[in-house]
XYZ file of C-alpha atoms in Angstrom:
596
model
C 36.395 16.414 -53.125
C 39.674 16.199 -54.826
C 41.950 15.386 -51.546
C 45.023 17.719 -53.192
C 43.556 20.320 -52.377
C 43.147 20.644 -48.668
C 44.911 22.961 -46.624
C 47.545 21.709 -43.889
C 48.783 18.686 -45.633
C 51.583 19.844 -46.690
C 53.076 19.047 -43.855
C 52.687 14.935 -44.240
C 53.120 14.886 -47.659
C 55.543 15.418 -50.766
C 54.087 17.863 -53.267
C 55.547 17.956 -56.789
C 56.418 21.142 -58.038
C 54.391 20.819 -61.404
C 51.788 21.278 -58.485
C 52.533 24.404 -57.206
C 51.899 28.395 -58.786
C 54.862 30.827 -58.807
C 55.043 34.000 -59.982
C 57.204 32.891 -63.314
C 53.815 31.022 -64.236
C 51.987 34.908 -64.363
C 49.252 34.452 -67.546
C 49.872 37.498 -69.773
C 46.470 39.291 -67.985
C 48.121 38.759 -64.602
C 51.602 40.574 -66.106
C 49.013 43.068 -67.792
C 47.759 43.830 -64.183
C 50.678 43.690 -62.547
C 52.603 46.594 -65.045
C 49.601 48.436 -65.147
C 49.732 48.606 -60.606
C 53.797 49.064 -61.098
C 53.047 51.671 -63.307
C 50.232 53.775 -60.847
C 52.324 53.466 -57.483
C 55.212 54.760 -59.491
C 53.433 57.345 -61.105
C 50.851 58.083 -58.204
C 52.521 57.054 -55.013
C 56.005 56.604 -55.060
C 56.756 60.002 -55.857
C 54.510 61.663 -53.252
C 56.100 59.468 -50.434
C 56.980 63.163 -48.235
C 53.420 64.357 -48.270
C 51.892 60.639 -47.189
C 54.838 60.606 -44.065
C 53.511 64.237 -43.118
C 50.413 63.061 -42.757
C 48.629 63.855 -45.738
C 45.276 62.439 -45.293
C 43.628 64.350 -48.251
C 46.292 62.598 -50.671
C 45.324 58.866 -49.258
C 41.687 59.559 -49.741
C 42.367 61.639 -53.269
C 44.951 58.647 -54.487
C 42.488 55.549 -53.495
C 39.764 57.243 -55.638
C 42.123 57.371 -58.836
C 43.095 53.582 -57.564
C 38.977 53.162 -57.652
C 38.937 54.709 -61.293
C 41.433 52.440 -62.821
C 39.726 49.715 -61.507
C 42.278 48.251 -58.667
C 39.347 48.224 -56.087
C 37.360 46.257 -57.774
C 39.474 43.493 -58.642
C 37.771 40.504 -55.886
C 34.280 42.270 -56.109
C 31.973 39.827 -58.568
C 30.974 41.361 -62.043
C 26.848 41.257 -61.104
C 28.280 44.077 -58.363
C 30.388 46.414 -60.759
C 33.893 44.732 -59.888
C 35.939 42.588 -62.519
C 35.560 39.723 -60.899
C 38.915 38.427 -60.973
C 40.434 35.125 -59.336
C 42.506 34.893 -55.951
C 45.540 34.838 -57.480
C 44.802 38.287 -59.200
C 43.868 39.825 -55.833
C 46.391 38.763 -54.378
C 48.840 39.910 -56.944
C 47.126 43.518 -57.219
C 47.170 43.923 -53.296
C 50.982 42.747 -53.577
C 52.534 46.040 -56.562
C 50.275 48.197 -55.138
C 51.332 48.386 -51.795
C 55.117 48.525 -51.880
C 55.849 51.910 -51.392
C 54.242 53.662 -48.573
C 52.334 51.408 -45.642
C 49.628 54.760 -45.279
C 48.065 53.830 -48.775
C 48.417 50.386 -48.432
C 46.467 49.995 -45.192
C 43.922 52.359 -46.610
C 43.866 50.167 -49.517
C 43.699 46.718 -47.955
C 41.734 48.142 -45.265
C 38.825 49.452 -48.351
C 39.087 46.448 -50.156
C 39.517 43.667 -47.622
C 37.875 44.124 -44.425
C 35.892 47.295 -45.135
C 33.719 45.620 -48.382
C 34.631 41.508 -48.881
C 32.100 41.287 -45.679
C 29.400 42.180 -47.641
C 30.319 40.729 -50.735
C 30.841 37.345 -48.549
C 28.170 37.876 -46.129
C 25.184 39.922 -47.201
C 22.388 39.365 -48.880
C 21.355 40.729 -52.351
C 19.662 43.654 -51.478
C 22.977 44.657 -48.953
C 24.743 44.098 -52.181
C 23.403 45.790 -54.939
C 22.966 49.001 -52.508
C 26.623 48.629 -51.260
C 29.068 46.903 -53.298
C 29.115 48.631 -56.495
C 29.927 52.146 -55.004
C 32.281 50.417 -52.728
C 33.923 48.978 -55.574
C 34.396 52.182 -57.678
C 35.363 54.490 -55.094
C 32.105 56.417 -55.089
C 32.319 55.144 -51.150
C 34.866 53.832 -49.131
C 34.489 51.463 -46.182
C 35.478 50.761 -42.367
C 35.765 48.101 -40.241
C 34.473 48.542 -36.513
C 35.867 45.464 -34.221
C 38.552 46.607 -31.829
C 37.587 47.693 -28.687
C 39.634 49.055 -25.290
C 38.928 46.005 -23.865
C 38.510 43.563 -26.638
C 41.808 43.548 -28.981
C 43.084 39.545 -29.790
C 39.732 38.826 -27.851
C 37.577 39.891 -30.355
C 34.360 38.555 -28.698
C 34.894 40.167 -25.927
C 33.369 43.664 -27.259
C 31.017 45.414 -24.754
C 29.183 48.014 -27.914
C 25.569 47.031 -27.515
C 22.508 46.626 -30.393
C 19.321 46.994 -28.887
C 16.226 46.296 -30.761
C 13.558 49.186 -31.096
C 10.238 48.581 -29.476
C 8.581 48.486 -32.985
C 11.257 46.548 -34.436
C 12.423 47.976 -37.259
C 16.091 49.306 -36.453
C 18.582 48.266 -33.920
C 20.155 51.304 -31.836
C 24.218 50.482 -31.176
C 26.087 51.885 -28.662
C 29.478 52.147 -27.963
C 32.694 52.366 -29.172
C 35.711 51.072 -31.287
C 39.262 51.906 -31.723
C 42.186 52.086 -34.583
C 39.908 52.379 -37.045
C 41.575 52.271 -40.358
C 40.147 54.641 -43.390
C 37.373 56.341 -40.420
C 38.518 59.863 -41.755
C 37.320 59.494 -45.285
C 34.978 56.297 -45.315
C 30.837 56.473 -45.912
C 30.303 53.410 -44.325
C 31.366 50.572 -41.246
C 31.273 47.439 -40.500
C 30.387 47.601 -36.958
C 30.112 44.298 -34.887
C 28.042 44.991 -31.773
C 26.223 41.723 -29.041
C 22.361 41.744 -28.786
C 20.999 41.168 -25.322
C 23.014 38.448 -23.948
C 23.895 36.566 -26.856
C 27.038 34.392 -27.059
C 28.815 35.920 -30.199
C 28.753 39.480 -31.295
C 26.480 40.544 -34.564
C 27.266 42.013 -37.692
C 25.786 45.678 -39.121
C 26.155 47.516 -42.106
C 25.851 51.414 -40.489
C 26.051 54.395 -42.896
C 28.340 57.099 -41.664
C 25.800 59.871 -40.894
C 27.300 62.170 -38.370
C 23.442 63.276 -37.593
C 22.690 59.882 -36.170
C 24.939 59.810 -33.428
C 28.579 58.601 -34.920
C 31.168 60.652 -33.625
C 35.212 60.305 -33.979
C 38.174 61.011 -31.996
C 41.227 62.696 -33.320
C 43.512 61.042 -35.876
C 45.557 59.079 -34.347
C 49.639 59.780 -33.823
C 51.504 56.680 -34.898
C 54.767 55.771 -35.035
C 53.783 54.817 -39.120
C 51.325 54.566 -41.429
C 51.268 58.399 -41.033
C 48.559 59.224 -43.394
C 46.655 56.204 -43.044
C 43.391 57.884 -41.172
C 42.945 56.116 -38.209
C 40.649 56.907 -35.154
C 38.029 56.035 -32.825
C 34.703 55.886 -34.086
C 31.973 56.431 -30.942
C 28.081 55.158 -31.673
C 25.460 56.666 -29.222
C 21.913 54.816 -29.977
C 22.955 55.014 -33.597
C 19.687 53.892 -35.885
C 20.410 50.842 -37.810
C 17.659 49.473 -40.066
C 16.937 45.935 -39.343
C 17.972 44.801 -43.065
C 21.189 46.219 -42.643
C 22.016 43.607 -40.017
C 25.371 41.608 -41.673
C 24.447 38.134 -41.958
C 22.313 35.841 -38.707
C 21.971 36.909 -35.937
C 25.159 35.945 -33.287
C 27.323 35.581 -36.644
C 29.467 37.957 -36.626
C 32.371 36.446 -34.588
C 32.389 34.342 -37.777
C 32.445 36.912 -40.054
C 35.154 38.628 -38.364
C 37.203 35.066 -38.467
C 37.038 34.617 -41.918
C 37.962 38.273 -42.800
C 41.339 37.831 -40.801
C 41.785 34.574 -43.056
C 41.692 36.262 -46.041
C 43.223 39.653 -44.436
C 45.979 37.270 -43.232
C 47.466 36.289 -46.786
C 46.667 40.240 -48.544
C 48.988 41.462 -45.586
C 51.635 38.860 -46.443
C 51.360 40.033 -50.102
C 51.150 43.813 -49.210
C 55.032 43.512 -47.509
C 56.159 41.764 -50.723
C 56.904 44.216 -52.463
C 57.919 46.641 -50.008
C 60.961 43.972 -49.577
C 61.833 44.471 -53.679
C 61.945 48.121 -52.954
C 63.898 48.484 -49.805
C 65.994 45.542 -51.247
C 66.676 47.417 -54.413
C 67.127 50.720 -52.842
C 70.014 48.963 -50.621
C 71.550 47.678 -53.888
C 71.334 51.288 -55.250
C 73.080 52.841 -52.653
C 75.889 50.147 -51.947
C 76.480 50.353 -55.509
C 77.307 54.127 -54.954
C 79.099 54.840 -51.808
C 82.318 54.541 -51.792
C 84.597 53.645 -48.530
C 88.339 53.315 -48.615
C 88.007 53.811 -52.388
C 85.409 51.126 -52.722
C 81.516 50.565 -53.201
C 80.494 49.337 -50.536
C 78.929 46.531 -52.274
C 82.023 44.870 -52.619
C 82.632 44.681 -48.763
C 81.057 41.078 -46.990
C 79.216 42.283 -44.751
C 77.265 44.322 -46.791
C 76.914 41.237 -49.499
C 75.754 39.687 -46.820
C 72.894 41.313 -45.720
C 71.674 42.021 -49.210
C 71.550 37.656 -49.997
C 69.443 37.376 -47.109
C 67.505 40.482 -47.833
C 66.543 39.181 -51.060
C 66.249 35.292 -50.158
C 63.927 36.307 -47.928
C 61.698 38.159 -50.253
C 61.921 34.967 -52.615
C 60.435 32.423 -50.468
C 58.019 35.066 -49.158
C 57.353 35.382 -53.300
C 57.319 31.353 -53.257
C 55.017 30.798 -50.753
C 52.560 33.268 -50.544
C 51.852 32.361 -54.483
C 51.789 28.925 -54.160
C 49.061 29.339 -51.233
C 46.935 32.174 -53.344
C 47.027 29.656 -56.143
C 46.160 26.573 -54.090
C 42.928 28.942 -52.792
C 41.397 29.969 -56.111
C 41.792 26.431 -56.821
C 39.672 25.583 -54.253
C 37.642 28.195 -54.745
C 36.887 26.574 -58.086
C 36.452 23.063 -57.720
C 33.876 23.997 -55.068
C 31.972 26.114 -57.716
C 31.924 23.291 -59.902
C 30.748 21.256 -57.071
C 27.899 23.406 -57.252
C 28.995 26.005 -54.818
C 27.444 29.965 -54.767
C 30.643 31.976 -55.681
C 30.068 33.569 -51.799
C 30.348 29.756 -50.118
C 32.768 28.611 -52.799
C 34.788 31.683 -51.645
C 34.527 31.655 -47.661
C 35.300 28.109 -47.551
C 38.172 28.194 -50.177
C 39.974 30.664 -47.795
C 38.554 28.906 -44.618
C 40.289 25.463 -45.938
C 43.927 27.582 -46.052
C 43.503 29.298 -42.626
C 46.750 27.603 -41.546
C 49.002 28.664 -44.621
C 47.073 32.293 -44.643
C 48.830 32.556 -40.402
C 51.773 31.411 -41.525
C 52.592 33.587 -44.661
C 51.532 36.658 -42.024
C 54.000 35.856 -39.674
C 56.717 34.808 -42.020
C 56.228 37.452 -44.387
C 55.588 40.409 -42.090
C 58.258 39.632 -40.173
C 61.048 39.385 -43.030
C 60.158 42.953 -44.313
C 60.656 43.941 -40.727
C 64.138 42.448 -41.053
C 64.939 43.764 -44.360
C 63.659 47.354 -43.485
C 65.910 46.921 -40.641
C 68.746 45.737 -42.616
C 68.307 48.765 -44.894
C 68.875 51.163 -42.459
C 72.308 49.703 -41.369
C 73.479 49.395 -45.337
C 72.434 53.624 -45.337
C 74.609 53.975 -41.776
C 73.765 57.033 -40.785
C 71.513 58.226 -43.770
C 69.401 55.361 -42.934
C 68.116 56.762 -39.586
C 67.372 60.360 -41.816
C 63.965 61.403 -42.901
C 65.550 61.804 -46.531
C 66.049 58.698 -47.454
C 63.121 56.142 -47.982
C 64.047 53.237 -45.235
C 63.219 55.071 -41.918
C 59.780 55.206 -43.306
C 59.805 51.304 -44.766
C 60.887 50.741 -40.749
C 58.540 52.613 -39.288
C 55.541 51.317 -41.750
C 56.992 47.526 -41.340
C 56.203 47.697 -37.596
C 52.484 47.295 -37.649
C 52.133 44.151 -39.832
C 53.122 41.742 -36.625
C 50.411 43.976 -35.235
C 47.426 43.907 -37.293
C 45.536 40.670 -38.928
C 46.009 39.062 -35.316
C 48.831 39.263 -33.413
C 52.260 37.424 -34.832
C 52.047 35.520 -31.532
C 48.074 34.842 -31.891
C 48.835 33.517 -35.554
C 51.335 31.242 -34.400
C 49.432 29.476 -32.190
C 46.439 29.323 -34.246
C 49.040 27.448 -36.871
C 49.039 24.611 -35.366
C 46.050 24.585 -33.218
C 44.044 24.737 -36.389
C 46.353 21.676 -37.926
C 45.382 19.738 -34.480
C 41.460 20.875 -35.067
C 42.006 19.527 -38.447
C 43.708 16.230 -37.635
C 40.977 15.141 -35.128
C 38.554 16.108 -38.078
C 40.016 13.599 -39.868
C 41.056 16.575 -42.791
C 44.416 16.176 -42.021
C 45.970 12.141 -40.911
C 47.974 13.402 -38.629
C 48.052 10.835 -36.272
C 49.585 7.953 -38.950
C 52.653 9.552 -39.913
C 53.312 10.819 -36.633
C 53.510 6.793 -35.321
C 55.669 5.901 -38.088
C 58.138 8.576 -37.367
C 57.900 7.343 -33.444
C 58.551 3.701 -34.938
C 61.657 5.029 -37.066
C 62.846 6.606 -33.768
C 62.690 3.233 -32.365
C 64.312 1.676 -35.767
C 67.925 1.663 -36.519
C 69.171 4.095 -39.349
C 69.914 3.340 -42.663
C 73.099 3.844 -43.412
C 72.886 3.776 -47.066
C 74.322 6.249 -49.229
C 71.852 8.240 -51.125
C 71.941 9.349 -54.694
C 71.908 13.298 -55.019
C 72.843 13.409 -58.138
C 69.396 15.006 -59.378
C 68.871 18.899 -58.142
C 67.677 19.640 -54.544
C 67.601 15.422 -53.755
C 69.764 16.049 -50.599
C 67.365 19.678 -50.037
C 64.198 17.653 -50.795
C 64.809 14.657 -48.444
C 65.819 17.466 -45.945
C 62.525 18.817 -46.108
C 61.293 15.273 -45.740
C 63.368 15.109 -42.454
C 62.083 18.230 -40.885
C 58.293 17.396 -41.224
C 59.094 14.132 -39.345
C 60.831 16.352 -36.714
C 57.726 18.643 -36.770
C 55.558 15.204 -36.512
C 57.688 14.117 -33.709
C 57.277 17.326 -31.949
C 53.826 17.843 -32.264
C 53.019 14.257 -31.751
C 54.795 14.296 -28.353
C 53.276 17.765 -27.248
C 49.677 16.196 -27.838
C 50.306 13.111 -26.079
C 51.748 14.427 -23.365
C 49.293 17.888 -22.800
C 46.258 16.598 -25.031
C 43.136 19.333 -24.853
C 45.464 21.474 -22.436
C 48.147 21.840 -24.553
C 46.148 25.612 -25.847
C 47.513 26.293 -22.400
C 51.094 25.535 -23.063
C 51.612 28.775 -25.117
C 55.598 28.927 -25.455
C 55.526 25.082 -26.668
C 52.866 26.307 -29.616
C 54.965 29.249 -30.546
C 57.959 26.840 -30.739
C 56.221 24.361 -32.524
C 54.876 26.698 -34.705
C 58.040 28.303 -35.869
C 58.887 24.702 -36.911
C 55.707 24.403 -39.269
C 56.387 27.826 -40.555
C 60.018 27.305 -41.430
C 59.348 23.903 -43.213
C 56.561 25.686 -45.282
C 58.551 28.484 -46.726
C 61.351 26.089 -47.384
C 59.660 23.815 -49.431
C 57.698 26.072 -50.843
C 61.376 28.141 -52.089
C 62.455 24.401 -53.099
C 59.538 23.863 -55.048
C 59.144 27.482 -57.349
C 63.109 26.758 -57.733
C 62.916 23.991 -59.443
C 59.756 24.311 -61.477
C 62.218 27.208 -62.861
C 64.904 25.038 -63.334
C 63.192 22.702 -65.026
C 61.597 24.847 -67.201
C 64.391 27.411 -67.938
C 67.323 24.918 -66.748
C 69.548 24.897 -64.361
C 72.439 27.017 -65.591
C 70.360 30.097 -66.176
C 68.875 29.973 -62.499
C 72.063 29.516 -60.371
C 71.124 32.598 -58.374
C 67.697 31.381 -57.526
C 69.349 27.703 -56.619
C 71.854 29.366 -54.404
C 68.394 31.291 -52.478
C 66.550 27.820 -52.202
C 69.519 26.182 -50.340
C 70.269 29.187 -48.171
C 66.748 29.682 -47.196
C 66.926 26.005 -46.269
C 69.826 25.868 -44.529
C 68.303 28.949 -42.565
C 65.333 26.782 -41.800
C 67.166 24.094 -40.768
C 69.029 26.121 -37.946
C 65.520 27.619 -36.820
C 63.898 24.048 -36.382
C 66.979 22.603 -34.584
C 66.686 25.319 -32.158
C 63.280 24.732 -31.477
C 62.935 21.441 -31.772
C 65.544 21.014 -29.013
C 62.988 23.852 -27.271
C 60.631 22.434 -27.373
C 61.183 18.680 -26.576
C 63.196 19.635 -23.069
C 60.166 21.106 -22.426
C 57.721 17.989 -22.038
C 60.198 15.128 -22.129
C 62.031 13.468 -19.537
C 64.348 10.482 -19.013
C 65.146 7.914 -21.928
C 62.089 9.508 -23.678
C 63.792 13.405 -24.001
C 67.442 11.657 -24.951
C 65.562 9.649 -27.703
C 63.497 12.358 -29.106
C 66.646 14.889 -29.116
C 68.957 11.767 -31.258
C 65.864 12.022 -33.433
C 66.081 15.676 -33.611
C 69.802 15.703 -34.629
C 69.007 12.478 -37.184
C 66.058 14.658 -39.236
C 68.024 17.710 -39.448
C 71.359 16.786 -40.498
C 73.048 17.499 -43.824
C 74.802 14.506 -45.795
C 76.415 17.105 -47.687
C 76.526 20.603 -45.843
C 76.246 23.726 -48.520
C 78.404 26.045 -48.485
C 76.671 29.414 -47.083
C 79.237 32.199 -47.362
C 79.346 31.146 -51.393
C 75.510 30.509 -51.620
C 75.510 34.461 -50.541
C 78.231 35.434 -52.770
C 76.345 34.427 -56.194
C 73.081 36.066 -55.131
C 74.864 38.959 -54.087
C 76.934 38.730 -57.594
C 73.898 38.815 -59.038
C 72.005 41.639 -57.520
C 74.807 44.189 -58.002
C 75.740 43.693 -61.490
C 71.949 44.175 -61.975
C 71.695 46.776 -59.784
C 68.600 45.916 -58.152
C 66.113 42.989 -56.943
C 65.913 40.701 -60.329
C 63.973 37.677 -59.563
């Protein structure tokens, strides 16, 4: 299998940036796609935004089935089941402009589409899906997904809702009940995951929503956002489920609810992207127009400060989160040609990029946090008002570090899943990790380099900081080995490292594909974003790096690590930040919004 391809190893190697997808490299169905979405949230959604934050349920349910109509919830679903049987990258983009401007229809949304029908699609057999998947993807029916639990949140195992077989075998009775269930209000049918007997892992069902066979529901929920976004508890008392509608093998579904998070993982890091374009440009707007001491406000440096980073970070969240969609349908493909059912080729396309689908979640839902945040201070006081639009991107923001798996949970599954991989021999690991402990040992060249090309110096950097990552790790292993899943602050730190160097490179990389192809004078803005993200990055990792390596070094072994530390993330040549920020910011007012 063609070794490219395999998730994690970006991280010991250099990838080209012919290699990797950005958005610029949209085919003209993909721009089709995306105008058409642009063109239904504005039309649709956008201008309804007051009735979705008052909790207008109706409207959610009313707008997904004109969202079903046109076609959008259909987009991953395979042709032989009524959908359009697009590629990653198209579901990814769709699941990106569609959910931009209010979080209640875009949970609904990825909720439907994601975790409420891909298990079937992924999962069930043919019968399950010519019954299911076709009304599923048109709207006719909406779906649910039934994991939490009081007691079982992170843990998701851990449920205590109960399938008991009937005495003449033909349906299972569940029991029990689940909580924050997203799209309950409006859906016809769950995916409930319930144990059998004493079994290990929990079991998938496919359960109708018949009120008449004991599902009941608990009040909608009062959240701080998401508003109309139904979400309640959904209670099962010896609910009938026919034996055929059991999701997959018995004990499976702890799998099935795995693999859904994978793929829910990099949707949810798409679904804040371009929220980020809208708050960003709704800053811009409004800078543009008020005036203080007889200027916009746009002129003043602290405000073009905040709007650089507000819109560098919703480049590299662009960046990466593209280049990993892209790198997934690719796998997805090479295993179909390998001979692959499109449902295998699928699970373990997304299953190979578990590690890049965490870290876009974390990254990505955590920048539109910070924008949405940043938003409210460029409004002052109007920000904190009901009137204007970034309250409600604030509010809505909050739950993505929530949902998916917990920001902290996806951290350490980062790099725990990189370790998994290493000792699986899908990831060498252990190689490049010696060599950087022999260059620690080595004297440094002090050579000058040539930077004379674009992003050398930024290129070698990012060279640098996977050795500092390799140090890291390498250390942490050695000195914790199995126990280190115990170690939970040194996996966060660690992790922060990984994610920082991904972004990065990934910003380096769709930077100067564009460069190359559109050259460099015409992309100055986008150069100045790559560098400042880096330089960003760079700060992060040095941070916790140093963290990190107090924390399980000692002696001559700490004061080496830490001179290694300094040597992989210093600049030759250190960029100059407050201009980097001055001709993105240049940029963004003149055009008046967010332009790349």
């Amino acid at each position: 299998m063609n070794d490219k391809t395999r998730g994690g190893q970006f991280i010991v190697k250099e990838t080209k940036c012919e290699d990797v997808f950005t958005p610029e490299d949209f085919n003209e169905e993909q721009v089709m796609m995306r105008d058409s979405v642009k063109e239904f949230v504005d039309k649709e959604i956008w201008p309804n935004k007051s009735r979705f934050e008052n909790k207008d349920y109706a409207l959610t349910e009313a707008t997904m089935k004109k969202a079903g109509d046109l076609g959008f919830l259909s987009v991953a679903v395979p042709e032989a089941y009524g959908g359009m049987g697009m590629g990653f990258v198209n579901t990814v983009l769709v699941c990106d402009y569609i959910s931009g401007a209010t979080g209640s229809f875009s949970t609904a949304f990825g909720a439907h589409t994601g975790i409420g029908t891909m298990p079937i699609t992924l999962y069930g057999t043919e019968e399950q899906k010519l019954k299911y998947v076709p009304k599923l993807a048109s709207g006719e029916w909406f779906g649910a997904y039934c994991l939490t639990e009081p007691g079982a949140g992170s843990d998701a195992n851990s449920g205590k809702t109960k399938a008991v077989l009937s005495d003449d075998g033909k349906y299972y009775a569940i029991t029990g009940g689940k909580m924050w269930i997203s799209n309950a209000g409006f859906c016809s049918l769950f995916i409930v995951f319930a144990r059998i007997g004493d079994d290990k892992n929990i079991t998938g069902f496919i359960v109708e929503n018949d009120p008449s066979n004991g599902i009941t529901m608990g009040e909608e929920e009062h959240k701080l956002g998401i508003r109309a976004s139904s979400t309640r508890q959904v209670f099962f008392a010896d609910t009938k489920v026919p034996i055929e509608n059991m999701l997959s093998e018995r004990g499976n579904g702890f799998k099935i609810a795995m693999n859904a998070l994978n793929v829910g993982r990099i949707k949810l890091a798409a679904a804040c992207l371009d929220a980020q374009r809208r708050v960003t440009t709704g800053a811009i707007k409004y800078a543009n127009e008020r005036v203080q001491f007889n200027t916009s406000i746009s002129q003043f440096g602290a405000i073009r400060y905040k709007l650089a980073e507000m819109a560098t970070s919703c480049y590299a969240g662009e960046s990466a989160t593209y280049r990993a969609a892209k790198d997934i349908e690719d796998r997805i493909s090479l295993r179909e040609a390998e001979g692959s059912t499109h449902q295998d080729a699928e699970l373990k396309g997304v299953e190979e990029f578990a590690i890049e689908c965490s870290i876009l979640k974390v990254a990505v839902s955590e920048d539109i946090q910070n924008c949405a945040d940043e938003g409210i201070q460029i409004f002052g006081g109007m920000g904190f008002s009901e009137d204007t639009p970034m309250e409600s991107a604030w509010r809505d923001a909050r739950i993505a570090r929530i949902y998916e798996g917990t920001n902290e949970i996806n951290r350490m599954l980062s790099v725990g899943m990189l370790i998994k991989k290493a000792f699986k021999g899908h990831v060498d690991l252990i190689g490049p990790a010696t060599k950087v402990q022999e260059e620690l040992m080595g004297i440094p060249s002090f050579e000058a380099p040539d930077y004379s090309e674009l992003f050398a110096e930024e290129k070698e950097m990012i060279g640098k900081l996977k050795k500092a990552f390799l140090m890291v790790a390498g250390g942490a292993v050695q000195k914790y080995g199995p126990d280190l899943d115990s170690h939970q602050q040194l996996l966060i730190a660690a992790a922060d490292i990984l994610i920082e160097i991904y972004m990065a490179e990934s910003t380096i990389l769709r930077t100067e594909k564009l460069a190359k192809t559109q050259g460099e004078a015409k992309v100055q803005e986008q150069i100045a974003m790559a560098k400042l993200y880096l330089y960003k990055a760079v700060d992060v990792i040095t941070q916790k790096g140093k963290e990190s390596v107090i924390s399980f070094a000692e002696g001559d072994e700490q004061r080496m690590m830490l001179m290694g530390l300094r040597r992989f993330t210093k600049y030759a040549n250190m960029p100059n930040i407050i201009a980097l920020r001055e001709t993105i910011t240049t940029k963004l007012v003149t055009e008046n919004e967010y332009c790349f």
